[in-house]
C-alpha cells in the first residue's frame, strides 16, 4: 500500500496505484460504517478543521462524520460569520488557524486554485473539498468506489458524463480519474456547456444524448451550475430537460444494466427525472452518499499516516 501525498488537492497529482490504495482502504471503512459500533481511533489526538467558504450539505456532513468516526477532534468554522466577512484575506485566516496547530484542514472555496494556495502556507495536511471549477477529488474517488462496487472494476468501462461539463469540478476530477484508470469516456452536452480545450482529456464529445448514451455502462449526470453561469448558456430549463434531462427513454439507449449517478444536489426535472433518480434498480445516488463517508475516512487516514511519518519539529 503506497500513498505518497502530503495533501489531497486534486486527482491530477495522484498515481493510479495511489487511487487503488485509497479505494481499497475505503472499502474497509464501508464495512466499519455498516456496523453498529463505528468508532475507530486512527485519528485520535488529531484536530480536523472544516472551512467551507461555499454551501455544502453532503460534503461537509460527510467530512465531519468521517473525522468523528475516526476519533479526531472536529471543528466546523462558520465561514459566514468569520473574519473573511470583515475583510481578512484567505491567507490571513489560514495562518491564524495554522497557529492553532490543526492536523487536517478541509477546505471548500468558490475560487479555482484557492485551496492549493492555502496548502502552501500551512503546515498541516489540506484536503480540497471543492475549489471553483477546478477539482473535487473526494467526489471523483467516491464515484470511482461506487462504480467499482457496482461493476466489479474501475477500468475499461464506457462511461458517459452528461450536462454542464464546463462549470463542473466534479466532471473535471472524474475525467482525470477515469482517464488514469483507462476507461472510455464520453462527454455529452450542448456546445455552450463544453469547456474549451476538451480534446486534451482524450474523451469523445457528443451533442446528442441518445447517440452518446449508446451502450454505456455508467451514466453520470451533472447539476446545472447556475451559480457559475452569467446567463445565456441554455435556452430554458424546459428545453434543456427535453434534450439533456435523463429519463427512462433516454436511458434505454445505454446498456440494460447501466447505472445512473448524480453528485447532488439534484435539480429534479431539469437534469434528471425524479422517478428515475429514486429507482433503486438503476440509480446508485444513495450509494454515492454512503461511499462518500468511507472515502473521506480513507483519505484522512492515509494523510494522517504521512503526517506521523514526517512529524513537525515541535520545538522549532
Ligand atoms: N456537490 C458537488 C460540488 O460541490 C456537485 C454540485 O454542486 O453540483 O461540486
PDB file of C-alpha atoms and ligand atoms in Angstrom:
ATOM      1  CA  UNK A   1       0.000   0.000   0.000  1.00  0.00           C
ATOM      2  CA  UNK A   2       1.609   3.270  -1.089  1.00  0.00           C
ATOM      3  CA  UNK A   3       0.253   6.767  -0.832  1.00  0.00           C
ATOM      4  CA  UNK A   4       2.940   9.415  -1.052  1.00  0.00           C
ATOM      5  CA  UNK A   5       0.865  12.597  -0.858  1.00  0.00           C
ATOM      6  CA  UNK A   6       1.082  15.247   1.820  1.00  0.00           C
ATOM      7  CA  UNK A   7      -2.231  16.835   0.776  1.00  0.00           C
ATOM      8  CA  UNK A   8      -5.258  15.798  -1.261  1.00  0.00           C
ATOM      9  CA  UNK A   9      -5.591  18.797  -3.549  1.00  0.00           C
ATOM     10  CA  UNK A  10      -6.854  17.056  -6.660  1.00  0.00           C
ATOM     11  CA  UNK A  11      -6.886  13.876  -8.713  1.00  0.00           C
ATOM     12  CA  UNK A  12      -4.256  15.311 -11.050  1.00  0.00           C
ATOM     13  CA  UNK A  13      -1.237  14.577  -8.778  1.00  0.00           C
ATOM     14  CA  UNK A  14      -2.358  11.028  -7.899  1.00  0.00           C
ATOM     15  CA  UNK A  15      -0.860   7.903  -9.460  1.00  0.00           C
ATOM     16  CA  UNK A  16      -3.224   5.053 -10.429  1.00  0.00           C
ATOM     17  CA  UNK A  17      -1.756   2.845  -7.669  1.00  0.00           C
ATOM     18  CA  UNK A  18      -2.433   5.582  -5.109  1.00  0.00           C
ATOM     19  CA  UNK A  19      -6.054   5.736  -6.284  1.00  0.00           C
ATOM     20  CA  UNK A  20      -6.306   1.960  -5.875  1.00  0.00           C
ATOM     21  CA  UNK A  21      -4.779   2.150  -2.384  1.00  0.00           C
ATOM     22  CA  UNK A  22      -7.329   4.753  -1.403  1.00  0.00           C
ATOM     23  CA  UNK A  23     -10.256   2.767  -2.805  1.00  0.00           C
ATOM     24  CA  UNK A  24      -9.084  -0.451  -1.125  1.00  0.00           C
ATOM     25  CA  UNK A  25      -8.843   1.259   2.245  1.00  0.00           C
ATOM     26  CA  UNK A  26     -12.248   2.933   1.699  1.00  0.00           C
ATOM     27  CA  UNK A  27     -13.735  -0.497   1.172  1.00  0.00           C
ATOM     28  CA  UNK A  28     -12.726  -1.427   4.716  1.00  0.00           C
ATOM     29  CA  UNK A  29     -14.373   1.723   6.036  1.00  0.00           C
ATOM     30  CA  UNK A  30     -17.607   0.869   4.217  1.00  0.00           C
ATOM     31  CA  UNK A  31     -17.699  -2.294   6.337  1.00  0.00           C
ATOM     32  CA  UNK A  32     -16.951  -0.350   9.553  1.00  0.00           C
ATOM     33  CA  UNK A  33     -19.690   2.185   8.769  1.00  0.00           C
ATOM     34  CA  UNK A  34     -22.236  -0.602   8.431  1.00  0.00           C
ATOM     35  CA  UNK A  35     -21.553  -1.877  11.928  1.00  0.00           C
ATOM     36  CA  UNK A  36     -23.387  -0.613  14.950  1.00  0.00           C
ATOM     37  CA  UNK A  37     -20.056   0.192  16.620  1.00  0.00           C
ATOM     38  CA  UNK A  38     -18.495   2.596  14.099  1.00  0.00           C
ATOM     39  CA  UNK A  39     -15.735   4.041  16.218  1.00  0.00           C
ATOM     40  CA  UNK A  40     -12.053   3.778  15.366  1.00  0.00           C
ATOM     41  CA  UNK A  41      -9.129   5.638  16.904  1.00  0.00           C
ATOM     42  CA  UNK A  42      -6.891   6.158  13.869  1.00  0.00           C
ATOM     43  CA  UNK A  43      -7.195   9.958  14.114  1.00  0.00           C
ATOM     44  CA  UNK A  44      -7.261  10.104  17.929  1.00  0.00           C
ATOM     45  CA  UNK A  45      -5.436  13.152  19.226  1.00  0.00           C
ATOM     46  CA  UNK A  46      -5.570  14.911  15.846  1.00  0.00           C
ATOM     47  CA  UNK A  47      -7.507  18.091  15.138  1.00  0.00           C
ATOM     48  CA  UNK A  48      -9.550  18.477  11.959  1.00  0.00           C
ATOM     49  CA  UNK A  49     -10.881  21.881  10.913  1.00  0.00           C
ATOM     50  CA  UNK A  50     -13.529  22.200   8.210  1.00  0.00           C
ATOM     51  CA  UNK A  51     -13.555  25.553   6.406  1.00  0.00           C
ATOM     52  CA  UNK A  52     -16.396  25.824   3.895  1.00  0.00           C
ATOM     53  CA  UNK A  53     -16.495  29.157   2.067  1.00  0.00           C
ATOM     54  CA  UNK A  54     -19.296  27.819  -0.131  1.00  0.00           C
ATOM     55  CA  UNK A  55     -22.502  25.994   0.830  1.00  0.00           C
ATOM     56  CA  UNK A  56     -22.385  22.278   1.195  1.00  0.00           C
ATOM     57  CA  UNK A  57     -24.674  19.614   2.593  1.00  0.00           C
ATOM     58  CA  UNK A  58     -23.281  16.203   1.689  1.00  0.00           C
ATOM     59  CA  UNK A  59     -19.592  17.028   1.602  1.00  0.00           C
ATOM     60  CA  UNK A  60     -19.413  18.922   4.871  1.00  0.00           C
ATOM     61  CA  UNK A  61     -21.584  16.435   6.786  1.00  0.00           C
ATOM     62  CA  UNK A  62     -19.600  13.588   5.350  1.00  0.00           C
ATOM     63  CA  UNK A  63     -16.179  15.026   6.277  1.00  0.00           C
ATOM     64  CA  UNK A  64     -17.472  15.790   9.769  1.00  0.00           C
ATOM     65  CA  UNK A  65     -18.799  12.264  10.293  1.00  0.00           C
ATOM     66  CA  UNK A  66     -15.652  10.754   8.792  1.00  0.00           C
ATOM     67  CA  UNK A  67     -13.417  12.646  11.224  1.00  0.00           C
ATOM     68  CA  UNK A  68     -15.621  11.854  14.237  1.00  0.00           C
ATOM     69  CA  UNK A  69     -15.812   8.155  13.418  1.00  0.00           C
ATOM     70  CA  UNK A  70     -12.026   8.055  13.301  1.00  0.00           C
ATOM     71  CA  UNK A  71     -11.734   9.767  16.674  1.00  0.00           C
ATOM     72  CA  UNK A  72     -10.439  13.212  15.581  1.00  0.00           C
ATOM     73  CA  UNK A  73     -11.433  16.442  17.297  1.00  0.00           C
ATOM     74  CA  UNK A  74     -13.516  18.098  14.584  1.00  0.00           C
ATOM     75  CA  UNK A  75     -14.282  21.790  14.374  1.00  0.00           C
ATOM     76  CA  UNK A  76     -16.531  23.403  11.774  1.00  0.00           C
ATOM     77  CA  UNK A  77     -15.682  27.027  11.100  1.00  0.00           C
ATOM     78  CA  UNK A  78     -18.767  29.125  10.390  1.00  0.00           C
ATOM     79  CA  UNK A  79     -17.241  30.959   7.438  1.00  0.00           C
ATOM     80  CA  UNK A  80     -20.319  33.150   7.005  1.00  0.00           C
ATOM     81  CA  UNK A  81     -19.626  34.674  10.388  1.00  0.00           C
ATOM     82  CA  UNK A  82     -15.857  34.639  10.099  1.00  0.00           C
ATOM     83  CA  UNK A  83     -13.359  37.450   9.725  1.00  0.00           C
ATOM     84  CA  UNK A  84     -13.386  36.894   5.961  1.00  0.00           C
ATOM     85  CA  UNK A  85     -16.554  38.970   6.011  1.00  0.00           C
ATOM     86  CA  UNK A  86     -14.601  41.660   7.847  1.00  0.00           C
ATOM     87  CA  UNK A  87     -12.041  41.791   5.062  1.00  0.00           C
ATOM     88  CA  UNK A  88      -9.446  39.313   6.290  1.00  0.00           C
ATOM     89  CA  UNK A  89      -7.852  37.519   3.372  1.00  0.00           C
ATOM     90  CA  UNK A  90      -7.992  33.780   2.871  1.00  0.00           C
ATOM     91  CA  UNK A  91      -4.301  33.512   3.678  1.00  0.00           C
ATOM     92  CA  UNK A  92      -4.629  35.531   6.906  1.00  0.00           C
ATOM     93  CA  UNK A  93      -7.430  33.242   8.042  1.00  0.00           C
ATOM     94  CA  UNK A  94      -5.397  30.185   7.156  1.00  0.00           C
ATOM     95  CA  UNK A  95      -2.336  31.468   9.001  1.00  0.00           C
ATOM     96  CA  UNK A  96      -4.457  32.217  12.072  1.00  0.00           C
ATOM     97  CA  UNK A  97      -5.860  28.705  12.079  1.00  0.00           C
ATOM     98  CA  UNK A  98      -2.434  27.268  11.386  1.00  0.00           C
ATOM     99  CA  UNK A  99      -1.158  28.846  14.589  1.00  0.00           C
ATOM    100  CA  UNK A 100      -3.682  26.699  16.482  1.00  0.00           C
ATOM    101  CA  UNK A 101      -1.944  23.542  15.188  1.00  0.00           C
ATOM    102  CA  UNK A 102      -4.622  21.698  13.262  1.00  0.00           C
ATOM    103  CA  UNK A 103      -3.529  18.436  11.629  1.00  0.00           C
ATOM    104  CA  UNK A 104      -6.133  18.222   8.873  1.00  0.00           C
ATOM    105  CA  UNK A 105      -7.711  21.190   7.135  1.00  0.00           C
ATOM    106  CA  UNK A 106     -10.710  20.515   4.880  1.00  0.00           C
ATOM    107  CA  UNK A 107     -11.394  23.462   2.578  1.00  0.00           C
ATOM    108  CA  UNK A 108     -14.093  24.358   0.056  1.00  0.00           C
ATOM    109  CA  UNK A 109     -13.721  27.647  -1.788  1.00  0.00           C
ATOM    110  CA  UNK A 110     -15.500  29.285  -4.749  1.00  0.00           C
ATOM    111  CA  UNK A 111     -12.212  30.174  -6.479  1.00  0.00           C
ATOM    112  CA  UNK A 112     -10.240  27.630  -8.508  1.00  0.00           C
ATOM    113  CA  UNK A 113      -6.739  27.327  -7.105  1.00  0.00           C
ATOM    114  CA  UNK A 114      -7.544  28.848  -3.691  1.00  0.00           C
ATOM    115  CA  UNK A 115      -7.066  25.549  -1.864  1.00  0.00           C
ATOM    116  CA  UNK A 116      -3.661  24.900  -3.493  1.00  0.00           C
ATOM    117  CA  UNK A 117      -2.549  28.373  -2.474  1.00  0.00           C
ATOM    118  CA  UNK A 118      -3.639  27.803   1.088  1.00  0.00           C
ATOM    119  CA  UNK A 119      -1.831  24.463   1.239  1.00  0.00           C
ATOM    120  CA  UNK A 120       1.448  26.252   0.516  1.00  0.00           C
ATOM    121  CA  UNK A 121       1.007  28.455   3.590  1.00  0.00           C
ATOM    122  CA  UNK A 122       0.131  25.956   6.317  1.00  0.00           C
ATOM    123  CA  UNK A 123       1.971  23.010   7.789  1.00  0.00           C
ATOM    124  CA  UNK A 124      -0.903  20.570   8.183  1.00  0.00           C
ATOM    125  CA  UNK A 125      -2.465  18.267   5.610  1.00  0.00           C
ATOM    126  CA  UNK A 126      -5.006  20.035   3.375  1.00  0.00           C
ATOM    127  CA  UNK A 127      -7.952  18.290   1.707  1.00  0.00           C
ATOM    128  CA  UNK A 128      -9.719  20.003  -1.155  1.00  0.00           C
ATOM    129  CA  UNK A 129     -13.500  19.743  -0.669  1.00  0.00           C
ATOM    130  CA  UNK A 130     -14.134  21.551  -3.990  1.00  0.00           C
ATOM    131  CA  UNK A 131     -12.490  24.679  -5.433  1.00  0.00           C
ATOM    132  CA  UNK A 132     -14.365  26.660  -8.082  1.00  0.00           C
ATOM    133  CA  UNK A 133     -14.482  24.761 -11.356  1.00  0.00           C
ATOM    134  CA  UNK A 134     -11.142  23.153 -10.697  1.00  0.00           C
ATOM    135  CA  UNK A 135     -11.313  19.901  -8.693  1.00  0.00           C
ATOM    136  CA  UNK A 136     -13.409  17.956  -6.193  1.00  0.00           C
ATOM    137  CA  UNK A 137     -11.160  14.952  -5.592  1.00  0.00           C
ATOM    138  CA  UNK A 138     -13.161  13.146  -2.896  1.00  0.00           C
ATOM    139  CA  UNK A 139     -16.230  13.260  -5.162  1.00  0.00           C
ATOM    140  CA  UNK A 140     -14.354  11.538  -8.000  1.00  0.00           C
ATOM    141  CA  UNK A 141     -12.977   8.957  -5.548  1.00  0.00           C
ATOM    142  CA  UNK A 142     -16.398   8.187  -4.077  1.00  0.00           C
ATOM    143  CA  UNK A 143     -17.787   7.924  -7.608  1.00  0.00           C
ATOM    144  CA  UNK A 144     -14.987   5.505  -8.518  1.00  0.00           C
ATOM    145  CA  UNK A 145     -15.700   3.383  -5.430  1.00  0.00           C
ATOM    146  CA  UNK A 146     -19.424   3.319  -6.282  1.00  0.00           C
ATOM    147  CA  UNK A 147     -18.666   2.229  -9.855  1.00  0.00           C
ATOM    148  CA  UNK A 148     -16.132  -0.385  -8.743  1.00  0.00           C
ATOM    149  CA  UNK A 149     -18.663  -1.929  -6.350  1.00  0.00           C
ATOM    150  CA  UNK A 150     -21.488  -1.909  -8.913  1.00  0.00           C
ATOM    151  CA  UNK A 151     -19.458  -3.083 -11.919  1.00  0.00           C
ATOM    152  CA  UNK A 152     -16.730  -5.112 -10.234  1.00  0.00           C
ATOM    153  CA  UNK A 153     -13.948  -2.989 -11.758  1.00  0.00           C
ATOM    154  CA  UNK A 154     -12.902   0.605 -12.430  1.00  0.00           C
ATOM    155  CA  UNK A 155     -11.159   0.154 -15.760  1.00  0.00           C
ATOM    156  CA  UNK A 156     -12.171  -0.484 -19.366  1.00  0.00           C
ATOM    157  CA  UNK A 157     -15.761   0.714 -18.861  1.00  0.00           C
ATOM    158  CA  UNK A 158     -17.782   3.006 -21.137  1.00  0.00           C
ATOM    159  CA  UNK A 159     -18.729   5.993 -19.035  1.00  0.00           C
ATOM    160  CA  UNK A 160     -20.847   8.979 -20.074  1.00  0.00           C
ATOM    161  CA  UNK A 161     -20.587  12.290 -18.211  1.00  0.00           C
ATOM    162  CA  UNK A 162     -23.580  14.438 -19.145  1.00  0.00           C
ATOM    163  CA  UNK A 163     -24.647  18.043 -18.884  1.00  0.00           C
ATOM    164  CA  UNK A 164     -22.837  21.080 -17.571  1.00  0.00           C
ATOM    165  CA  UNK A 165     -19.244  19.941 -18.074  1.00  0.00           C
ATOM    166  CA  UNK A 166     -17.893  23.479 -18.439  1.00  0.00           C
ATOM    167  CA  UNK A 167     -18.677  24.662 -14.919  1.00  0.00           C
ATOM    168  CA  UNK A 168     -18.245  21.379 -13.090  1.00  0.00           C
ATOM    169  CA  UNK A 169     -15.316  20.484 -10.844  1.00  0.00           C
ATOM    170  CA  UNK A 170     -16.977  17.079 -10.421  1.00  0.00           C
ATOM    171  CA  UNK A 171     -16.674  16.478 -14.182  1.00  0.00           C
ATOM    172  CA  UNK A 172     -13.051  17.597 -14.209  1.00  0.00           C
ATOM    173  CA  UNK A 173     -11.954  15.370 -11.313  1.00  0.00           C
ATOM    174  CA  UNK A 174     -13.906  12.435 -12.725  1.00  0.00           C
ATOM    175  CA  UNK A 175     -12.403  12.893 -16.173  1.00  0.00           C
ATOM    176  CA  UNK A 176      -8.914  12.874 -14.704  1.00  0.00           C
ATOM    177  CA  UNK A 177      -9.546   9.803 -12.562  1.00  0.00           C
ATOM    178  CA  UNK A 178     -11.414   7.756 -15.153  1.00  0.00           C
ATOM    179  CA  UNK A 179      -8.768   8.563 -17.758  1.00  0.00           C
ATOM    180  CA  UNK A 180      -5.930   7.490 -15.429  1.00  0.00           C
ATOM    181  CA  UNK A 181      -7.778   4.215 -14.814  1.00  0.00           C
ATOM    182  CA  UNK A 182      -8.093   3.617 -18.594  1.00  0.00           C
ATOM    183  CA  UNK A 183     -11.818   3.953 -19.146  1.00  0.00           C
ATOM    184  CA  UNK A 184     -13.526   5.127 -22.320  1.00  0.00           C
ATOM    185  CA  UNK A 185     -15.153   8.444 -21.556  1.00  0.00           C
ATOM    186  CA  UNK A 186     -17.914  10.218 -23.440  1.00  0.00           C
ATOM    187  CA  UNK A 187     -18.924  13.772 -22.682  1.00  0.00           C
ATOM    188  CA  UNK A 188     -22.491  14.688 -23.623  1.00  0.00           C
ATOM    189  CA  UNK A 189     -23.944  18.181 -23.544  1.00  0.00           C
ATOM    190  CA  UNK A 190     -24.707  21.306 -25.521  1.00  0.00           C
ATOM    191  CA  UNK A 191     -21.633  23.016 -27.051  1.00  0.00           C
ATOM    192  CA  UNK A 192     -22.240  26.018 -24.771  1.00  0.00           C
ATOM    193  CA  UNK A 193     -21.590  23.791 -21.744  1.00  0.00           C
ATOM    194  CA  UNK A 194     -18.416  22.134 -23.080  1.00  0.00           C
ATOM    195  CA  UNK A 195     -15.172  23.696 -21.862  1.00  0.00           C
ATOM    196  CA  UNK A 196     -12.549  24.919 -24.304  1.00  0.00           C
ATOM    197  CA  UNK A 197      -9.655  22.519 -24.890  1.00  0.00           C
ATOM    198  CA  UNK A 198     -11.757  19.472 -24.069  1.00  0.00           C
ATOM    199  CA  UNK A 199      -9.880  17.352 -26.651  1.00  0.00           C
ATOM    200  CA  UNK A 200      -6.883  17.274 -24.335  1.00  0.00           C
ATOM    201  CA  UNK A 201      -8.805  14.974 -21.975  1.00  0.00           C
ATOM    202  CA  UNK A 202      -8.987  12.161 -24.525  1.00  0.00           C
ATOM    203  CA  UNK A 203     -12.792  11.880 -24.352  1.00  0.00           C
ATOM    204  CA  UNK A 204     -15.361  11.589 -27.149  1.00  0.00           C
ATOM    205  CA  UNK A 205     -17.745  14.532 -27.299  1.00  0.00           C
ATOM    206  CA  UNK A 206     -21.468  14.167 -28.199  1.00  0.00           C
ATOM    207  CA  UNK A 207     -24.208  16.731 -28.573  1.00  0.00           C
ATOM    208  CA  UNK A 208     -26.983  14.159 -28.725  1.00  0.00           C
ATOM    209  CA  UNK A 209     -27.936  12.166 -25.609  1.00  0.00           C
ATOM    210  CA  UNK A 210     -29.236   9.076 -27.410  1.00  0.00           C
ATOM    211  CA  UNK A 211     -26.125   8.729 -29.530  1.00  0.00           C
ATOM    212  CA  UNK A 212     -23.807   9.425 -26.626  1.00  0.00           C
ATOM    213  CA  UNK A 213     -25.529   7.011 -24.254  1.00  0.00           C
ATOM    214  CA  UNK A 214     -25.475   4.081 -26.678  1.00  0.00           C
ATOM    215  CA  UNK A 215     -24.108   1.002 -24.857  1.00  0.00           C
ATOM    216  CA  UNK A 216     -22.531   2.835 -21.941  1.00  0.00           C
ATOM    217  CA  UNK A 217     -22.062   1.078 -18.568  1.00  0.00           C
ATOM    218  CA  UNK A 218     -22.312   4.201 -16.440  1.00  0.00           C
ATOM    219  CA  UNK A 219     -24.343   7.403 -16.845  1.00  0.00           C
ATOM    220  CA  UNK A 220     -23.061  10.237 -14.715  1.00  0.00           C
ATOM    221  CA  UNK A 221     -25.382  13.255 -14.621  1.00  0.00           C
ATOM    222  CA  UNK A 222     -24.259  16.718 -13.512  1.00  0.00           C
ATOM    223  CA  UNK A 223     -26.118  19.592 -11.910  1.00  0.00           C
ATOM    224  CA  UNK A 224     -26.592  22.748 -13.958  1.00  0.00           C
ATOM    225  CA  UNK A 225     -24.193  25.038 -12.065  1.00  0.00           C
ATOM    226  CA  UNK A 226     -26.358  28.146 -12.259  1.00  0.00           C
ATOM    227  CA  UNK A 227     -24.232  29.971  -9.700  1.00  0.00           C
ATOM    228  CA  UNK A 228     -21.260  29.785 -12.076  1.00  0.00           C
ATOM    229  CA  UNK A 229     -23.187  30.979 -15.142  1.00  0.00           C
ATOM    230  CA  UNK A 230     -23.590  34.542 -16.219  1.00  0.00           C
ATOM    231  CA  UNK A 231     -26.587  33.921 -18.498  1.00  0.00           C
ATOM    232  CA  UNK A 232     -27.187  32.601 -21.986  1.00  0.00           C
ATOM    233  CA  UNK A 233     -25.901  29.034 -21.642  1.00  0.00           C
ATOM    234  CA  UNK A 234     -29.232  27.237 -22.143  1.00  0.00           C
ATOM    235  CA  UNK A 235     -32.425  28.389 -23.901  1.00  0.00           C
ATOM    236  CA  UNK A 236     -34.679  27.371 -20.967  1.00  0.00           C
ATOM    237  CA  UNK A 237     -34.754  24.683 -18.283  1.00  0.00           C
ATOM    238  CA  UNK A 238     -37.718  23.036 -20.031  1.00  0.00           C
ATOM    239  CA  UNK A 239     -35.865  22.831 -23.320  1.00  0.00           C
ATOM    240  CA  UNK A 240     -32.746  21.597 -21.515  1.00  0.00           C
ATOM    241  CA  UNK A 241     -34.715  18.809 -19.830  1.00  0.00           C
ATOM    242  CA  UNK A 242     -36.220  17.809 -23.153  1.00  0.00           C
ATOM    243  CA  UNK A 243     -32.796  17.455 -24.805  1.00  0.00           C
ATOM    244  CA  UNK A 244     -30.459  16.553 -21.952  1.00  0.00           C
ATOM    245  CA  UNK A 245     -32.559  15.556 -18.923  1.00  0.00           C
ATOM    246  CA  UNK A 246     -32.108  11.857 -18.187  1.00  0.00           C
ATOM    247  CA  UNK A 247     -35.358   9.890 -18.245  1.00  0.00           C
ATOM    248  CA  UNK A 248     -36.222   6.210 -18.804  1.00  0.00           C
ATOM    249  CA  UNK A 249     -36.469   6.683 -22.572  1.00  0.00           C
ATOM    250  CA  UNK A 250     -33.013   8.204 -22.990  1.00  0.00           C
ATOM    251  CA  UNK A 251     -31.552   5.663 -20.548  1.00  0.00           C
ATOM    252  CA  UNK A 252     -32.925   2.812 -22.689  1.00  0.00           C
ATOM    253  CA  UNK A 253     -30.075   3.531 -25.156  1.00  0.00           C
ATOM    254  CA  UNK A 254     -27.464   2.628 -22.547  1.00  0.00           C
ATOM    255  CA  UNK A 255     -26.643  -0.980 -21.597  1.00  0.00           C
ATOM    256  CA  UNK A 256     -29.590  -2.669 -19.832  1.00  0.00           C
ATOM    257  CA  UNK A 257     -27.584  -2.830 -16.600  1.00  0.00           C
ATOM    258  CA  UNK A 258     -26.147   0.700 -16.832  1.00  0.00           C
ATOM    259  CA  UNK A 259     -26.084   2.566 -13.529  1.00  0.00           C
ATOM    260  CA  UNK A 260     -27.225   6.167 -13.025  1.00  0.00           C
ATOM    261  CA  UNK A 261     -25.200   8.573 -10.905  1.00  0.00           C
ATOM    262  CA  UNK A 262     -25.561  12.187  -9.731  1.00  0.00           C
ATOM    263  CA  UNK A 263     -23.274  14.003  -7.265  1.00  0.00           C
ATOM    264  CA  UNK A 264     -26.114  16.037  -5.752  1.00  0.00           C
ATOM    265  CA  UNK A 265     -27.717  18.382  -5.170  1.00  0.00           C
ATOM    266  CA  UNK A 266     -30.153  17.349  -7.911  1.00  0.00           C
ATOM    267  CA  UNK A 267     -32.400  19.625  -9.899  1.00  0.00           C
ATOM    268  CA  UNK A 268     -35.216  17.129 -10.436  1.00  0.00           C
ATOM    269  CA  UNK A 269     -36.992  17.693 -13.726  1.00  0.00           C
ATOM    270  CA  UNK A 270     -34.049  19.742 -15.061  1.00  0.00           C
ATOM    271  CA  UNK A 271     -31.128  17.333 -15.490  1.00  0.00           C
ATOM    272  CA  UNK A 272     -32.818  14.154 -14.249  1.00  0.00           C
ATOM    273  CA  UNK A 273     -36.297  12.710 -13.920  1.00  0.00           C
ATOM    274  CA  UNK A 274     -37.169  12.404 -10.230  1.00  0.00           C
ATOM    275  CA  UNK A 275     -38.660   8.896 -10.526  1.00  0.00           C
ATOM    276  CA  UNK A 276     -35.541   7.590 -12.258  1.00  0.00           C
ATOM    277  CA  UNK A 277     -33.301   9.195  -9.617  1.00  0.00           C
ATOM    278  CA  UNK A 278     -35.244   7.274  -6.942  1.00  0.00           C
ATOM    279  CA  UNK A 279     -35.315   3.955  -8.820  1.00  0.00           C
ATOM    280  CA  UNK A 280     -33.061   1.717  -6.740  1.00  0.00           C
ATOM    281  CA  UNK A 281     -32.725  -0.747  -9.616  1.00  0.00           C
ATOM    282  CA  UNK A 282     -30.905   1.843 -11.750  1.00  0.00           C
ATOM    283  CA  UNK A 283     -29.838   4.733  -9.568  1.00  0.00           C
ATOM    284  CA  UNK A 284     -26.817   4.466  -7.232  1.00  0.00           C
ATOM    285  CA  UNK A 285     -27.180   8.030  -5.956  1.00  0.00           C
ATOM    286  CA  UNK A 286     -27.672   6.947  -2.322  1.00  0.00           C
ATOM    287  CA  UNK A 287     -24.697   4.578  -2.610  1.00  0.00           C
ATOM    288  CA  UNK A 288     -22.591   7.559  -3.697  1.00  0.00           C
ATOM    289  CA  UNK A 289     -23.506   9.341  -0.466  1.00  0.00           C
ATOM    290  CA  UNK A 290     -22.634   6.250   1.594  1.00  0.00           C
ATOM    291  CA  UNK A 291     -19.298   5.813  -0.208  1.00  0.00           C
ATOM    292  CA  UNK A 292     -18.516   9.479   0.433  1.00  0.00           C
ATOM    293  CA  UNK A 293     -18.064   8.940   4.168  1.00  0.00           C
ATOM    294  CA  UNK A 294     -15.814   5.893   3.638  1.00  0.00           C
ATOM    295  CA  UNK A 295     -13.631   7.615   1.035  1.00  0.00           C
ATOM    296  CA  UNK A 296     -13.132  10.649   3.274  1.00  0.00           C
ATOM    297  CA  UNK A 297     -12.204   8.398   6.184  1.00  0.00           C
ATOM    298  CA  UNK A 298      -9.629   6.637   3.988  1.00  0.00           C
ATOM    299  CA  UNK A 299      -8.207   9.913   2.657  1.00  0.00           C
ATOM    300  CA  UNK A 300      -7.763  11.382   6.132  1.00  0.00           C
ATOM    301  CA  UNK A 301      -6.343   8.108   7.468  1.00  0.00           C
ATOM    302  CA  UNK A 302      -3.681   7.991   4.706  1.00  0.00           C
ATOM    303  CA  UNK A 303      -2.751  11.659   5.089  1.00  0.00           C
ATOM    304  CA  UNK A 304      -2.500  11.247   8.862  1.00  0.00           C
ATOM    305  CA  UNK A 305      -0.114   8.295   8.404  1.00  0.00           C
ATOM    306  CA  UNK A 306       2.096  10.530   6.270  1.00  0.00           C
ATOM    307  CA  UNK A 307       1.905  13.316   8.857  1.00  0.00           C
ATOM    308  CA  UNK A 308       3.073  10.895  11.538  1.00  0.00           C
ATOM    309  CA  UNK A 309       5.905   9.694   9.317  1.00  0.00           C
ATOM    310  CA  UNK A 310       7.189  13.274   8.960  1.00  0.00           C
ATOM    311  CA  UNK A 311       6.432  14.938  12.287  1.00  0.00           C
ATOM    312  CA  UNK A 312       6.820  18.684  12.605  1.00  0.00           C
ATOM    313  CA  UNK A 313       9.595  19.820  14.882  1.00  0.00           C
ATOM    314  CA  UNK A 314       7.557  20.873  17.911  1.00  0.00           C
ATOM    315  CA  UNK A 315      10.412  22.827  19.451  1.00  0.00           C
ATOM    316  CA  UNK A 316      11.149  24.835  16.325  1.00  0.00           C
TER     317      UNK A 316
HETATM  318  N1  LIG B   1     -21.803  18.891  -4.739  1.00  0.00           N
HETATM  319  C1  LIG B   1     -20.968  18.956  -5.907  1.00  0.00           C
HETATM  320  C2  LIG B   1     -19.967  20.102  -5.828  1.00  0.00           C
HETATM  321  O1  LIG B   1     -19.800  20.664  -4.784  1.00  0.00           O
HETATM  322  C3  LIG B   1     -21.753  18.974  -7.147  1.00  0.00           C
HETATM  323  C4  LIG B   1     -22.646  20.148  -7.351  1.00  0.00           C
HETATM  324  O2  LIG B   1     -22.673  21.082  -6.531  1.00  0.00           O
HETATM  325  O3  LIG B   1     -23.310  20.146  -8.359  1.00  0.00           O
HETATM  326  O4  LIG B   1     -19.326  20.428  -6.803  1.00  0.00           O
END
